[in-house]
C-alpha positions as YAML, in Angstrom:
chain: A
units: angstrom
residues:
- id: 1
  name: MET
  ca: [70.37, -6.80, -63.38]
- id: 2
  name: TYR
  ca: [68.45, -3.59, -62.73]
- id: 3
  name: ARG
  ca: [69.32, -3.20, -59.15]
- id: 4
  name: ALA
  ca: [72.95, -3.92, -60.42]
- id: 5
  name: LEU
  ca: [72.90, -1.22, -62.63]
- id: 6
  name: THR
  ca: [71.33, 1.55, -60.50]
- id: 7
  name: TYR
  ca: [73.73, 0.42, -57.88]
- id: 8
  name: VAL
  ca: [76.89, 1.26, -60.60]
- id: 9
  name: HIS
  ca: [75.21, 4.22, -61.55]
- id: 10
  name: PHE
  ca: [74.87, 5.56, -58.14]
- id: 11
  name: SER
  ca: [78.47, 4.60, -56.80]
- id: 12
  name: ILE
  ca: [80.45, 5.21, -59.94]
- id: 13
  name: ILE
  ca: [78.93, 6.69, -62.90]
- id: 14
  name: SER
  ca: [77.33, 9.89, -61.68]
- id: 15
  name: HIS
  ca: [80.39, 10.69, -59.76]
- id: 16
  name: ILE
  ca: [82.22, 10.74, -63.13]
- id: 17
  name: VAL
  ca: [79.30, 12.55, -64.87]
- id: 18
  name: LEU
  ca: [79.92, 15.35, -62.30]
- id: 19
  name: THR
  ca: [83.51, 15.44, -62.71]
- id: 20
  name: ARG
  ca: [83.13, 15.57, -66.23]
- id: 21
  name: THR
  ca: [80.63, 18.31, -66.12]
- id: 22
  name: LEU
  ca: [83.00, 20.21, -63.87]
- id: 23
  name: GLN
  ca: [86.01, 19.43, -65.66]
- id: 24
  name: PRO
  ca: [86.02, 22.77, -68.16]
- id: 25
  name: LEU
  ca: [85.47, 25.24, -65.09]
- id: 26
  name: LEU
  ca: [88.26, 22.91, -63.21]
- id: 27
  name: ASP
  ca: [90.62, 23.11, -65.95]
- id: 28
  name: GLN
  ca: [89.92, 27.16, -66.46]
- id: 29
  name: THR
  ca: [90.54, 27.63, -62.59]
- id: 30
  name: ALA
  ca: [93.60, 25.68, -62.76]
- id: 31
  name: THR
  ca: [95.33, 28.19, -65.33]
- id: 32
  name: GLU
  ca: [94.90, 31.21, -62.67]
- id: 33
  name: PRO
  ca: [97.84, 32.33, -60.66]
- id: 34
  name: ASN
  ca: [98.16, 30.83, -57.27]
- id: 35
  name: SER
  ca: [95.39, 28.29, -58.22]
- id: 36
  name: ASP
  ca: [95.42, 25.10, -56.17]
- id: 37
  name: VAL
  ca: [92.52, 22.64, -57.73]
- id: 38
  name: ARG
  ca: [91.89, 19.43, -56.27]
- id: 39
  name: ILE
  ca: [89.45, 16.79, -57.00]
- id: 40
  name: VAL
  ca: [88.72, 14.48, -54.00]
- id: 41
  name: VAL
  ca: [87.29, 10.77, -54.26]
- id: 42
  name: VAL
  ca: [85.71, 9.11, -51.42]
- id: 43
  name: ALA
  ca: [86.82, 5.58, -51.54]
- id: 44
  name: SER
  ca: [87.40, 3.34, -48.85]
- id: 45
  name: ASP
  ca: [89.68, 0.77, -47.53]
- id: 46
  name: ALA
  ca: [86.71, -1.67, -48.11]
- id: 47
  name: HIS
  ca: [88.44, -2.00, -51.45]
- id: 48
  name: ARG
  ca: [91.02, -4.49, -49.90]
- id: 49
  name: PHE
  ca: [88.13, -6.94, -49.33]
- id: 50
  name: VAL
  ca: [87.95, -7.32, -53.28]
- id: 51
  name: SER
  ca: [89.10, -11.33, -54.22]
- id: 52
  name: GLY
  ca: [91.02, -11.90, -56.92]
- id: 53
  name: LYS
  ca: [90.87, -9.40, -60.21]
- id: 54
  name: PRO
  ca: [87.83, -7.95, -61.32]
- id: 55
  name: ARG
  ca: [87.21, -7.09, -65.01]
- id: 56
  name: PHE
  ca: [85.50, -4.20, -66.36]
- id: 57
  name: ARG
  ca: [85.48, -4.59, -69.87]
- id: 58
  name: ASN
  ca: [82.14, -3.96, -70.50]
- id: 59
  name: LEU
  ca: [78.63, -3.29, -69.05]
- id: 60
  name: ASP
  ca: [78.02, -7.00, -67.86]
- id: 61
  name: ASP
  ca: [81.37, -6.65, -65.75]
- id: 62
  name: LEU
  ca: [80.32, -3.40, -64.34]
- id: 63
  name: ASN
  ca: [76.75, -5.18, -63.40]
- id: 64
  name: ASN
  ca: [78.24, -8.27, -62.15]
- id: 65
  name: GLU
  ca: [76.09, -8.95, -58.92]
- id: 66
  name: LEU
  ca: [78.57, -11.29, -57.67]
- id: 67
  name: LYS
  ca: [76.02, -13.56, -56.47]
- id: 68
  name: SER
  ca: [78.63, -16.40, -55.48]
- id: 69
  name: SER
  ca: [80.02, -14.00, -52.55]
- id: 70
  name: LEU
  ca: [78.93, -14.87, -49.35]
- id: 71
  name: SER
  ca: [77.37, -11.04, -49.26]
- id: 72
  name: PRO
  ca: [76.69, -10.05, -52.68]
- id: 73
  name: SER
  ca: [75.66, -6.55, -51.60]
- id: 74
  name: PHE
  ca: [79.06, -6.10, -49.34]
- id: 75
  name: ALA
  ca: [80.96, -7.43, -52.44]
- id: 76
  name: ARG
  ca: [79.55, -4.91, -54.79]
- id: 77
  name: TYR
  ca: [79.96, -2.35, -52.27]
- id: 78
  name: CYS
  ca: [83.73, -3.38, -51.72]
- id: 79
  name: THR
  ca: [83.90, -3.52, -55.85]
- id: 80
  name: SER
  ca: [82.53, -0.08, -56.57]
- id: 81
  name: LYS
  ca: [85.04, 1.45, -53.82]
- id: 82
  name: LEU
  ca: [87.75, -0.37, -55.81]
- id: 83
  name: MET
  ca: [86.33, 1.10, -58.82]
- id: 84
  name: ASN
  ca: [86.16, 4.97, -57.43]
- id: 85
  name: MET
  ca: [89.91, 4.47, -56.72]
- id: 86
  name: LEU
  ca: [91.18, 2.94, -59.92]
- id: 87
  name: TYR
  ca: [88.90, 6.17, -61.87]
- id: 88
  name: ALA
  ca: [90.82, 8.67, -59.43]
- id: 89
  name: PHE
  ca: [94.15, 7.29, -60.25]
- id: 90
  name: GLU
  ca: [93.57, 6.91, -63.86]
- id: 91
  name: LEU
  ca: [92.04, 10.90, -63.99]
- id: 92
  name: GLN
  ca: [95.61, 11.79, -62.21]
- id: 93
  name: ARG
  ca: [97.22, 10.12, -64.94]
- id: 94
  name: ASN
  ca: [95.42, 11.73, -67.64]
- id: 95
  name: LEU
  ca: [95.53, 15.13, -66.26]
- id: 96
  name: THR
  ca: [99.07, 14.92, -65.59]
- id: 97
  name: ALA
  ca: [99.81, 13.62, -69.05]
- id: 98
  name: VAL
  ca: [98.35, 16.90, -70.56]
- id: 99
  name: GLY
  ca: [100.20, 18.98, -67.91]
- id: 100
  name: SER
  ca: [97.49, 19.93, -65.91]
- id: 101
  name: PRO
  ca: [98.12, 21.08, -62.35]
- id: 102
  name: ILE
  ca: [94.99, 19.65, -60.80]
- id: 103
  name: THR
  ca: [95.69, 17.18, -57.97]
- id: 104
  name: VAL
  ca: [93.38, 14.27, -57.64]
- id: 105
  name: ILE
  ca: [92.95, 12.24, -54.17]
- id: 106
  name: ALA
  ca: [91.29, 9.11, -53.21]
- id: 107
  name: LEU
  ca: [90.73, 8.64, -49.39]
- id: 108
  name: HIS
  ca: [89.02, 6.49, -46.83]
- id: 109
  name: PRO
  ca: [87.07, 8.47, -44.33]
- id: 110
  name: GLY
  ca: [87.04, 5.78, -41.61]
- id: 111
  name: THR
  ca: [84.40, 3.45, -40.14]
- id: 112
  name: VAL
  ca: [81.64, 5.99, -39.53]
- id: 113
  name: ASP
  ca: [78.35, 5.49, -37.80]
- id: 114
  name: THR
  ca: [75.97, 6.51, -40.53]
- id: 115
  name: PHE
  ca: [73.33, 4.22, -39.49]
- id: 116
  name: SER
  ca: [72.46, 4.35, -35.62]
- id: 117
  name: HIS
  ca: [69.82, 6.91, -35.85]
- id: 118
  name: LYS
  ca: [67.97, 4.90, -38.01]
- id: 119
  name: PRO
  ca: [65.18, 2.36, -36.66]
- id: 120
  name: PRO
  ca: [65.28, -0.17, -35.17]
- id: 121
  name: LEU
  ca: [68.69, 1.03, -33.63]
- id: 122
  name: SER
  ca: [67.46, 4.44, -32.89]
- id: 123
  name: ASN
  ca: [64.90, 3.16, -30.46]
- id: 124
  name: PHE
  ca: [68.04, 1.94, -27.99]
- id: 125
  name: LYS
  ca: [70.22, 4.90, -28.80]
- id: 126
  name: PHE
  ca: [71.27, 5.01, -25.31]
- id: 127
  name: ILE
  ca: [72.62, 1.73, -25.03]
- id: 128
  name: VAL
  ca: [73.65, 1.47, -28.84]
- id: 129
  name: LYS
  ca: [75.49, 4.88, -29.36]
- id: 130
  name: PRO
  ca: [78.00, 4.23, -26.34]
- id: 131
  name: ILE
  ca: [78.78, 0.69, -27.60]
- id: 132
  name: LEU
  ca: [79.18, 2.12, -31.48]
- id: 133
  name: SER
  ca: [81.51, 4.95, -30.40]
- id: 134
  name: LEU
  ca: [84.11, 2.30, -29.42]
- id: 135
  name: PHE
  ca: [84.27, 1.42, -32.78]
- id: 136
  name: PHE
  ca: [82.85, 3.91, -35.28]
- id: 137
  name: LEU
  ca: [83.46, 7.35, -35.89]
- id: 138
  name: ARG
  ca: [80.67, 10.00, -35.62]
- id: 139
  name: PRO
  ca: [79.70, 11.62, -39.17]
- id: 140
  name: ASP
  ca: [81.71, 14.85, -38.42]
- id: 141
  name: GLN
  ca: [84.51, 12.90, -37.55]
- id: 142
  name: GLY
  ca: [84.43, 10.93, -40.91]
- id: 143
  name: ALA
  ca: [84.42, 14.31, -42.80]
- id: 144
  name: TYR
  ca: [87.74, 15.25, -41.43]
- id: 145
  name: ASN
  ca: [89.76, 13.34, -43.97]
- id: 146
  name: SER
  ca: [87.98, 14.90, -46.59]
- id: 147
  name: ALA
  ca: [88.37, 18.37, -45.28]
- id: 148
  name: PHE
  ca: [92.10, 17.69, -45.17]
- id: 149
  name: ALA
  ca: [92.27, 16.43, -48.72]
- id: 150
  name: ALA
  ca: [90.26, 19.57, -50.23]
- id: 151
  name: ALA
  ca: [91.68, 22.14, -48.16]
- id: 152
  name: SER
  ca: [94.98, 21.33, -46.05]
- id: 153
  name: GLU
  ca: [97.61, 23.66, -47.07]
- id: 154
  name: GLU
  ca: [100.13, 20.63, -46.52]
- id: 155
  name: VAL
  ca: [98.84, 19.29, -49.85]
- id: 156
  name: ALA
  ca: [99.36, 22.74, -51.30]
- id: 157
  name: LYS
  ca: [102.80, 22.69, -50.24]
- id: 158
  name: GLN
  ca: [103.66, 19.21, -51.70]
- id: 159
  name: ARG
  ca: [101.54, 19.04, -54.34]
- id: 160
  name: GLU
  ca: [103.55, 16.27, -56.35]
- id: 161
  name: LYS
  ca: [103.31, 14.21, -53.20]
- id: 162
  name: TYR
  ca: [99.70, 14.25, -53.02]
- id: 163
  name: LYS
  ca: [99.05, 14.02, -56.77]
- id: 164
  name: GLY
  ca: [97.34, 10.65, -57.40]
- id: 165
  name: ALA
  ca: [97.41, 9.64, -53.70]
- id: 166
  name: TYR
  ca: [95.36, 7.49, -51.38]
- id: 167
  name: LEU
  ca: [94.78, 8.85, -47.53]
- id: 168
  name: THR
  ca: [93.52, 7.41, -44.51]
- id: 169
  name: PRO
  ca: [92.47, 9.34, -41.53]
- id: 170
  name: VAL
  ca: [93.48, 11.79, -41.10]
- id: 171
  name: GLY
  ca: [96.12, 13.13, -43.69]
- id: 172
  name: LYS
  ca: [97.92, 9.54, -43.99]
- id: 173
  name: LEU
  ca: [99.46, 8.72, -47.26]
- id: 174
  name: THR
  ca: [98.50, 5.29, -47.30]
- id: 175
  name: GLU
  ca: [99.57, 2.33, -49.93]
- id: 176
  name: PRO
  ca: [96.13, 0.99, -51.68]
- id: 177
  name: THR
  ca: [96.35, -2.78, -52.84]
- id: 178
  name: LYS
  ca: [98.02, -3.96, -55.82]
- id: 179
  name: VAL
  ca: [94.65, -4.30, -57.85]
- id: 180
  name: ALA
  ca: [93.79, -0.50, -56.87]
- id: 181
  name: LYS
  ca: [97.07, 0.34, -58.29]
- id: 182
  name: ASP
  ca: [96.53, -1.75, -61.73]
- id: 183
  name: GLU
  ca: [96.89, 0.96, -64.41]
- id: 184
  name: GLY
  ca: [95.54, -1.69, -67.11]
- id: 185
  name: LEU
  ca: [92.77, -2.53, -65.18]
- id: 186
  name: ALA
  ca: [92.12, 1.41, -64.36]
- id: 187
  name: LYS
  ca: [92.09, 1.95, -68.25]
- id: 188
  name: GLU
  ca: [89.68, -0.28, -68.81]
- id: 189
  name: LEU
  ca: [87.43, 1.00, -66.51]
- id: 190
  name: TRP
  ca: [87.97, 4.13, -67.91]
- id: 191
  name: ASP
  ca: [87.25, 3.01, -71.35]
- id: 192
  name: THR
  ca: [84.34, 1.16, -70.66]
- id: 193
  name: VAL
  ca: [82.55, 4.03, -68.55]
- id: 194
  name: HIS
  ca: [83.50, 6.73, -71.25]
- id: 195
  name: LYS
  ca: [82.31, 4.57, -74.04]
- id: 196
  name: PHE
  ca: [78.79, 4.11, -72.30]
- id: 197
  name: LEU
  ca: [78.39, 7.94, -71.56]
- id: 198
  name: GLU
  ca: [79.34, 8.67, -75.26]
- id: 199
  name: GLU
  ca: [76.60, 6.31, -75.94]
- id: 200
  name: LYS
  ca: [74.10, 7.89, -73.63]
- id: 201
  name: GLY
  ca: [75.14, 11.26, -75.29]
- id: 202
  name: ILE
  ca: [76.71, 12.59, -72.04]
...
């Protein structure tokens, strides 16, 4: 349970705390002339591998270790990315409801090689690197979609088009899964996380 709680803290709650902390500054900046405030959430197409419909009614749901899955660690990763997307879309709905011009974008960075530099693969980098390059993006290439979401003039010119959008590399508007678009599930996650933060005095 402790490991799962730590995983949820790292993958979901820490990001939300950062956004909440910066929210007053973001709101203030958004009122300035010609402002273009964006919140970019790095999620993943791994959300498509979430089976069924998870629930986020309480901390037990958030801490679900998914032990019945073939690969519990991968299942938790996929669920955490779904949670990132649900929260991003709910954040956009909340901001839009109060008349905020802030744009929230969720994205998939691509399948990025962030592991071949570590042992034991790094010991065979001259063999491994060429093979991985056929299937994986370099880390710098994995940043392209985030850079587009954060700074592209196209987003500024078509703000309404990109509000609450999901992008795949590079800058492609892509339809997420039905579960990722479930407003009820998103609000359930939103309420559970915010209740937890309030109880912790955050």
